[in-house]
């Protein structure tokens, strides 16, 4: 699976927008009946690249792009995905890791637990929105009742599941340190690169849209 390149030209501002899908039926008395068709959000990331250097422009011997190749790296990646056709992995610089994240409690039988992240949901003490992180990048530590476990568990890049060789005991809290990707695609089939100075380009906007499994 391709990974979106991390480039130094990423600028401000960056927009990140979650979206759900809800059907709303309103009765003649004004009351509403709501049904959620999409319980997990689709995320849209809007990135800007104020400068992308280009070492392939050789109209003069030296320039700002010498030794760098961000333009063709990003342009080549866009071409490789054929616009919005292919999906790929994206590491959000502001949201790509969790430390000591609670993922479940043992019952003495269950050996598989799902990697999730929790956000305060404003519904009182302990209320949180739980989202499965389907594309782990790395699981660096696992804790049972706060004690790090060096073995007895495994994980996979292609699965959000932690698997134990022996089921954790009843009442044992399971927490992990991990990093993750978002599975996304380009929002559009075209990209507008601007050459505003010798060997310097910009991409005013590129949108990435998360893909639900």
PDB file of C-alpha atoms in Angstrom:
ATOM      1  CA  UNK A   1       0.000   0.000   0.000  1.00  0.00           C
ATOM      2  CA  UNK A   2       1.401   3.391  -1.020  1.00  0.00           C
ATOM      3  CA  UNK A   3       2.047   6.007   1.696  1.00  0.00           C
ATOM      4  CA  UNK A   4       1.483   9.726   1.083  1.00  0.00           C
ATOM      5  CA  UNK A   5       4.884  11.473   1.118  1.00  0.00           C
ATOM      6  CA  UNK A   6       5.896  13.675   4.032  1.00  0.00           C
ATOM      7  CA  UNK A   7       7.302  16.885   2.534  1.00  0.00           C
ATOM      8  CA  UNK A   8       8.796  20.022   4.142  1.00  0.00           C
ATOM      9  CA  UNK A   9       6.650  22.298   1.957  1.00  0.00           C
ATOM     10  CA  UNK A  10       3.422  21.580   3.869  1.00  0.00           C
ATOM     11  CA  UNK A  11       2.037  24.937   5.008  1.00  0.00           C
ATOM     12  CA  UNK A  12      -0.735  26.565   7.002  1.00  0.00           C
ATOM     13  CA  UNK A  13      -3.570  26.386   7.247  1.00  0.00           C
ATOM     14  CA  UNK A  14      -4.589  22.726   7.260  1.00  0.00           C
ATOM     15  CA  UNK A  15      -8.281  21.809   7.388  1.00  0.00           C
ATOM     16  CA  UNK A  16      -9.609  18.548   8.818  1.00  0.00           C
ATOM     17  CA  UNK A  17     -13.340  17.864   8.545  1.00  0.00           C
ATOM     18  CA  UNK A  18     -15.326  14.852   9.840  1.00  0.00           C
ATOM     19  CA  UNK A  19     -18.662  14.126   8.153  1.00  0.00           C
ATOM     20  CA  UNK A  20     -21.481  11.716   9.014  1.00  0.00           C
ATOM     21  CA  UNK A  21     -24.564  10.766   7.032  1.00  0.00           C
ATOM     22  CA  UNK A  22     -27.938  11.060   8.745  1.00  0.00           C
ATOM     23  CA  UNK A  23     -31.467  10.700   7.394  1.00  0.00           C
ATOM     24  CA  UNK A  24     -33.901  13.153   8.958  1.00  0.00           C
ATOM     25  CA  UNK A  25     -37.666  12.823   8.596  1.00  0.00           C
ATOM     26  CA  UNK A  26     -39.767  15.655   9.987  1.00  0.00           C
ATOM     27  CA  UNK A  27     -43.418  15.184  10.889  1.00  0.00           C
ATOM     28  CA  UNK A  28     -46.079  17.846  10.320  1.00  0.00           C
ATOM     29  CA  UNK A  29     -45.990  18.700  14.041  1.00  0.00           C
ATOM     30  CA  UNK A  30     -42.286  19.513  13.757  1.00  0.00           C
ATOM     31  CA  UNK A  31     -40.933  16.450  15.506  1.00  0.00           C
ATOM     32  CA  UNK A  32     -38.042  14.648  13.877  1.00  0.00           C
ATOM     33  CA  UNK A  33     -37.094  11.027  13.355  1.00  0.00           C
ATOM     34  CA  UNK A  34     -33.378  10.584  12.741  1.00  0.00           C
ATOM     35  CA  UNK A  35     -31.531   7.498  11.502  1.00  0.00           C
ATOM     36  CA  UNK A  36     -27.781   7.416  11.074  1.00  0.00           C
ATOM     37  CA  UNK A  37     -26.620   5.637   7.926  1.00  0.00           C
ATOM     38  CA  UNK A  38     -22.920   6.140   8.578  1.00  0.00           C
ATOM     39  CA  UNK A  39     -21.905   5.762  12.248  1.00  0.00           C
ATOM     40  CA  UNK A  40     -18.221   6.388  11.572  1.00  0.00           C
ATOM     41  CA  UNK A  41     -16.996   9.685  10.106  1.00  0.00           C
ATOM     42  CA  UNK A  42     -15.467  10.247   6.709  1.00  0.00           C
ATOM     43  CA  UNK A  43     -12.527  12.611   7.177  1.00  0.00           C
ATOM     44  CA  UNK A  44     -11.504  15.231   4.645  1.00  0.00           C
ATOM     45  CA  UNK A  45      -7.992  16.655   4.909  1.00  0.00           C
ATOM     46  CA  UNK A  46      -7.260  19.871   3.011  1.00  0.00           C
ATOM     47  CA  UNK A  47      -3.516  20.500   2.671  1.00  0.00           C
ATOM     48  CA  UNK A  48      -1.582  23.399   1.166  1.00  0.00           C
ATOM     49  CA  UNK A  49       1.954  23.413  -0.205  1.00  0.00           C
ATOM     50  CA  UNK A  50       3.220  27.020  -0.531  1.00  0.00           C
ATOM     51  CA  UNK A  51       6.529  25.841  -1.945  1.00  0.00           C
ATOM     52  CA  UNK A  52       7.732  22.709  -3.696  1.00  0.00           C
ATOM     53  CA  UNK A  53      11.303  22.719  -4.984  1.00  0.00           C
ATOM     54  CA  UNK A  54      12.181  21.355  -8.415  1.00  0.00           C
ATOM     55  CA  UNK A  55      15.716  20.208  -9.191  1.00  0.00           C
ATOM     56  CA  UNK A  56      14.763  19.120 -12.727  1.00  0.00           C
ATOM     57  CA  UNK A  57      14.427  22.683 -14.015  1.00  0.00           C
ATOM     58  CA  UNK A  58      17.941  23.278 -15.364  1.00  0.00           C
ATOM     59  CA  UNK A  59      17.489  26.604 -17.143  1.00  0.00           C
ATOM     60  CA  UNK A  60      20.357  27.920 -15.032  1.00  0.00           C
ATOM     61  CA  UNK A  61      23.258  26.265 -13.248  1.00  0.00           C
ATOM     62  CA  UNK A  62      22.073  26.796  -9.703  1.00  0.00           C
ATOM     63  CA  UNK A  63      18.890  27.669  -7.911  1.00  0.00           C
ATOM     64  CA  UNK A  64      16.643  27.134  -4.933  1.00  0.00           C
ATOM     65  CA  UNK A  65      15.653  23.661  -6.070  1.00  0.00           C
ATOM     66  CA  UNK A  66      19.142  22.188  -6.352  1.00  0.00           C
ATOM     67  CA  UNK A  67      19.337  18.978  -4.332  1.00  0.00           C
ATOM     68  CA  UNK A  68      15.579  18.827  -3.710  1.00  0.00           C
ATOM     69  CA  UNK A  69      12.724  17.196  -5.537  1.00  0.00           C
ATOM     70  CA  UNK A  70       9.459  17.851  -3.686  1.00  0.00           C
ATOM     71  CA  UNK A  71       7.588  18.859  -6.847  1.00  0.00           C
ATOM     72  CA  UNK A  72       8.116  15.628  -8.736  1.00  0.00           C
ATOM     73  CA  UNK A  73       7.734  13.580  -5.556  1.00  0.00           C
ATOM     74  CA  UNK A  74       4.221  14.940  -4.970  1.00  0.00           C
ATOM     75  CA  UNK A  75       3.288  15.159  -8.642  1.00  0.00           C
ATOM     76  CA  UNK A  76       4.562  11.636  -9.252  1.00  0.00           C
ATOM     77  CA  UNK A  77       2.581  10.328  -6.306  1.00  0.00           C
ATOM     78  CA  UNK A  78      -0.610  11.944  -7.618  1.00  0.00           C
ATOM     79  CA  UNK A  79       0.004  10.454 -11.065  1.00  0.00           C
ATOM     80  CA  UNK A  80       0.761   7.056  -9.555  1.00  0.00           C
ATOM     81  CA  UNK A  81      -2.628   6.989  -7.814  1.00  0.00           C
ATOM     82  CA  UNK A  82      -4.324   8.114 -11.057  1.00  0.00           C
ATOM     83  CA  UNK A  83      -6.093  10.925  -9.281  1.00  0.00           C
ATOM     84  CA  UNK A  84      -8.960   9.747  -7.103  1.00  0.00           C
ATOM     85  CA  UNK A  85      -8.815   6.168  -8.384  1.00  0.00           C
ATOM     86  CA  UNK A  86      -6.439   4.459  -5.931  1.00  0.00           C
ATOM     87  CA  UNK A  87      -6.474   4.550  -2.133  1.00  0.00           C
ATOM     88  CA  UNK A  88      -3.332   5.017  -0.045  1.00  0.00           C
ATOM     89  CA  UNK A  89      -2.174   5.608   3.520  1.00  0.00           C
ATOM     90  CA  UNK A  90      -1.829   9.051   5.098  1.00  0.00           C
ATOM     91  CA  UNK A  91      -0.129   9.915   8.389  1.00  0.00           C
ATOM     92  CA  UNK A  92      -1.798  13.037   9.778  1.00  0.00           C
ATOM     93  CA  UNK A  93       1.061  15.002  11.434  1.00  0.00           C
ATOM     94  CA  UNK A  94      -1.321  16.303  14.109  1.00  0.00           C
ATOM     95  CA  UNK A  95      -3.156  13.034  14.769  1.00  0.00           C
ATOM     96  CA  UNK A  96      -1.198   9.831  14.223  1.00  0.00           C
ATOM     97  CA  UNK A  97      -0.524   8.299  17.648  1.00  0.00           C
ATOM     98  CA  UNK A  98      -1.989   7.289  20.987  1.00  0.00           C
ATOM     99  CA  UNK A  99      -0.184   6.631  24.266  1.00  0.00           C
ATOM    100  CA  UNK A 100      -1.582   4.263  26.877  1.00  0.00           C
ATOM    101  CA  UNK A 101      -4.872   3.980  24.954  1.00  0.00           C
ATOM    102  CA  UNK A 102      -7.400   1.680  26.581  1.00  0.00           C
ATOM    103  CA  UNK A 103      -8.647  -0.966  24.126  1.00  0.00           C
ATOM    104  CA  UNK A 104     -10.498  -3.385  26.369  1.00  0.00           C
ATOM    105  CA  UNK A 105     -10.747  -5.505  29.502  1.00  0.00           C
ATOM    106  CA  UNK A 106      -9.899  -9.191  29.631  1.00  0.00           C
ATOM    107  CA  UNK A 107     -12.498 -11.823  30.416  1.00  0.00           C
ATOM    108  CA  UNK A 108     -10.255 -14.891  30.535  1.00  0.00           C
ATOM    109  CA  UNK A 109     -11.516 -16.082  27.128  1.00  0.00           C
ATOM    110  CA  UNK A 110     -11.141 -13.344  24.494  1.00  0.00           C
ATOM    111  CA  UNK A 111      -7.749 -13.269  22.734  1.00  0.00           C
ATOM    112  CA  UNK A 112      -8.381 -10.538  20.090  1.00  0.00           C
ATOM    113  CA  UNK A 113      -8.868  -6.833  20.827  1.00  0.00           C
ATOM    114  CA  UNK A 114      -9.368  -3.968  18.385  1.00  0.00           C
ATOM    115  CA  UNK A 115      -7.121  -0.910  18.212  1.00  0.00           C
ATOM    116  CA  UNK A 116      -9.211   2.198  18.799  1.00  0.00           C
ATOM    117  CA  UNK A 117      -8.833   5.823  19.731  1.00  0.00           C
ATOM    118  CA  UNK A 118     -11.165   7.566  22.135  1.00  0.00           C
ATOM    119  CA  UNK A 119     -12.215  11.216  22.145  1.00  0.00           C
ATOM    120  CA  UNK A 120     -14.227  12.906  24.909  1.00  0.00           C
ATOM    121  CA  UNK A 121     -17.839  12.974  23.703  1.00  0.00           C
ATOM    122  CA  UNK A 122     -19.294  15.479  26.174  1.00  0.00           C
ATOM    123  CA  UNK A 123     -21.857  13.052  27.551  1.00  0.00           C
ATOM    124  CA  UNK A 124     -20.643  13.047  31.137  1.00  0.00           C
ATOM    125  CA  UNK A 125     -17.855  11.241  32.965  1.00  0.00           C
ATOM    126  CA  UNK A 126     -16.317   8.498  30.857  1.00  0.00           C
ATOM    127  CA  UNK A 127     -18.327   9.378  27.744  1.00  0.00           C
ATOM    128  CA  UNK A 128     -16.230   9.077  24.591  1.00  0.00           C
ATOM    129  CA  UNK A 129     -16.482   8.582  20.860  1.00  0.00           C
ATOM    130  CA  UNK A 130     -14.666   5.387  19.903  1.00  0.00           C
ATOM    131  CA  UNK A 131     -13.208   5.020  16.425  1.00  0.00           C
ATOM    132  CA  UNK A 132     -11.473   1.909  15.126  1.00  0.00           C
ATOM    133  CA  UNK A 133      -8.025   2.627  13.687  1.00  0.00           C
ATOM    134  CA  UNK A 134      -7.925   0.122  10.845  1.00  0.00           C
ATOM    135  CA  UNK A 135      -4.396   0.821   9.626  1.00  0.00           C
ATOM    136  CA  UNK A 136      -1.828   0.619  12.447  1.00  0.00           C
ATOM    137  CA  UNK A 137       1.661   1.828  11.618  1.00  0.00           C
ATOM    138  CA  UNK A 138       3.386   0.508  14.724  1.00  0.00           C
ATOM    139  CA  UNK A 139       2.429  -0.885  18.115  1.00  0.00           C
ATOM    140  CA  UNK A 140       5.354  -0.013  20.349  1.00  0.00           C
ATOM    141  CA  UNK A 141       4.086  -1.168  23.751  1.00  0.00           C
ATOM    142  CA  UNK A 142       1.246  -3.089  25.376  1.00  0.00           C
ATOM    143  CA  UNK A 143       0.262  -2.977  29.050  1.00  0.00           C
ATOM    144  CA  UNK A 144      -1.799  -5.340  31.206  1.00  0.00           C
ATOM    145  CA  UNK A 145      -2.972  -3.517  34.311  1.00  0.00           C
ATOM    146  CA  UNK A 146      -0.255  -0.950  33.671  1.00  0.00           C
ATOM    147  CA  UNK A 147       2.593  -3.485  33.340  1.00  0.00           C
ATOM    148  CA  UNK A 148       4.421  -3.565  29.981  1.00  0.00           C
ATOM    149  CA  UNK A 149       4.346  -6.916  28.205  1.00  0.00           C
ATOM    150  CA  UNK A 150       7.347  -7.842  26.085  1.00  0.00           C
ATOM    151  CA  UNK A 151       5.796 -10.964  24.548  1.00  0.00           C
ATOM    152  CA  UNK A 152       2.609 -12.999  24.336  1.00  0.00           C
ATOM    153  CA  UNK A 153       0.879 -10.695  21.851  1.00  0.00           C
ATOM    154  CA  UNK A 154       1.141  -9.747  18.173  1.00  0.00           C
ATOM    155  CA  UNK A 155      -0.253  -7.309  15.630  1.00  0.00           C
ATOM    156  CA  UNK A 156      -0.321  -6.828  11.841  1.00  0.00           C
ATOM    157  CA  UNK A 157      -0.029  -3.835   9.506  1.00  0.00           C
ATOM    158  CA  UNK A 158      -3.147  -4.969   7.671  1.00  0.00           C
ATOM    159  CA  UNK A 159      -5.395  -5.455  10.701  1.00  0.00           C
ATOM    160  CA  UNK A 160      -6.535  -3.320  13.665  1.00  0.00           C
ATOM    161  CA  UNK A 161      -6.417  -6.361  15.948  1.00  0.00           C
ATOM    162  CA  UNK A 162      -4.094  -7.194  18.845  1.00  0.00           C
ATOM    163  CA  UNK A 163      -3.934 -10.970  19.296  1.00  0.00           C
ATOM    164  CA  UNK A 164      -2.810 -12.690  22.507  1.00  0.00           C
ATOM    165  CA  UNK A 165      -1.411 -16.198  22.689  1.00  0.00           C
ATOM    166  CA  UNK A 166      -3.177 -16.560  26.052  1.00  0.00           C
ATOM    167  CA  UNK A 167      -6.341 -14.637  26.882  1.00  0.00           C
ATOM    168  CA  UNK A 168      -5.863 -11.873  29.478  1.00  0.00           C
ATOM    169  CA  UNK A 169      -7.509 -12.666  32.781  1.00  0.00           C
ATOM    170  CA  UNK A 170     -10.938 -11.392  33.798  1.00  0.00           C
ATOM    171  CA  UNK A 171     -10.869  -7.710  34.756  1.00  0.00           C
ATOM    172  CA  UNK A 172      -7.389  -7.077  33.352  1.00  0.00           C
ATOM    173  CA  UNK A 173      -7.151  -3.665  31.646  1.00  0.00           C
ATOM    174  CA  UNK A 174      -5.438  -3.641  28.229  1.00  0.00           C
ATOM    175  CA  UNK A 175      -3.704  -0.472  27.037  1.00  0.00           C
ATOM    176  CA  UNK A 176      -1.366   0.201  24.116  1.00  0.00           C
ATOM    177  CA  UNK A 177       1.020   2.761  22.656  1.00  0.00           C
ATOM    178  CA  UNK A 178       0.577   2.851  18.877  1.00  0.00           C
ATOM    179  CA  UNK A 179       0.763   4.944  15.729  1.00  0.00           C
ATOM    180  CA  UNK A 180      -1.663   4.755  12.825  1.00  0.00           C
ATOM    181  CA  UNK A 181      -2.517   5.813   9.301  1.00  0.00           C
ATOM    182  CA  UNK A 182      -5.748   6.924   7.679  1.00  0.00           C
ATOM    183  CA  UNK A 183      -6.797   5.111   4.506  1.00  0.00           C
ATOM    184  CA  UNK A 184      -7.571   7.872   1.999  1.00  0.00           C
ATOM    185  CA  UNK A 185      -7.850   8.792  -1.667  1.00  0.00           C
ATOM    186  CA  UNK A 186      -7.469  12.072  -3.539  1.00  0.00           C
ATOM    187  CA  UNK A 187     -10.733  14.030  -3.596  1.00  0.00           C
ATOM    188  CA  UNK A 188     -10.217  15.162  -7.196  1.00  0.00           C
ATOM    189  CA  UNK A 189      -8.889  13.772 -10.455  1.00  0.00           C
ATOM    190  CA  UNK A 190      -6.832  16.896 -11.162  1.00  0.00           C
ATOM    191  CA  UNK A 191      -4.196  18.964  -9.347  1.00  0.00           C
ATOM    192  CA  UNK A 192      -3.112  22.551 -10.063  1.00  0.00           C
ATOM    193  CA  UNK A 193       0.657  23.064  -9.605  1.00  0.00           C
ATOM    194  CA  UNK A 194       1.879  26.673 -10.013  1.00  0.00           C
ATOM    195  CA  UNK A 195       5.440  27.674 -10.952  1.00  0.00           C
ATOM    196  CA  UNK A 196       5.704  31.041  -9.177  1.00  0.00           C
ATOM    197  CA  UNK A 197       9.522  31.374  -9.197  1.00  0.00           C
ATOM    198  CA  UNK A 198      12.491  29.607 -10.763  1.00  0.00           C
ATOM    199  CA  UNK A 199      12.601  26.046  -9.364  1.00  0.00           C
ATOM    200  CA  UNK A 200       9.822  26.896  -6.900  1.00  0.00           C
ATOM    201  CA  UNK A 201       6.262  25.648  -7.280  1.00  0.00           C
ATOM    202  CA  UNK A 202       3.130  25.644  -5.142  1.00  0.00           C
ATOM    203  CA  UNK A 203       0.013  23.529  -4.804  1.00  0.00           C
ATOM    204  CA  UNK A 204      -2.627  25.782  -3.297  1.00  0.00           C
ATOM    205  CA  UNK A 205      -4.917  22.952  -2.248  1.00  0.00           C
ATOM    206  CA  UNK A 206      -4.984  19.173  -2.229  1.00  0.00           C
ATOM    207  CA  UNK A 207      -7.858  17.291  -0.619  1.00  0.00           C
ATOM    208  CA  UNK A 208      -7.669  13.782   0.783  1.00  0.00           C
ATOM    209  CA  UNK A 209     -10.838  11.873   1.691  1.00  0.00           C
ATOM    210  CA  UNK A 210     -10.819   8.900   4.046  1.00  0.00           C
ATOM    211  CA  UNK A 211     -12.098   5.567   2.760  1.00  0.00           C
ATOM    212  CA  UNK A 212     -14.266   3.383   4.987  1.00  0.00           C
ATOM    213  CA  UNK A 213     -13.766  -0.359   4.959  1.00  0.00           C
TER     214      UNK A 213
END
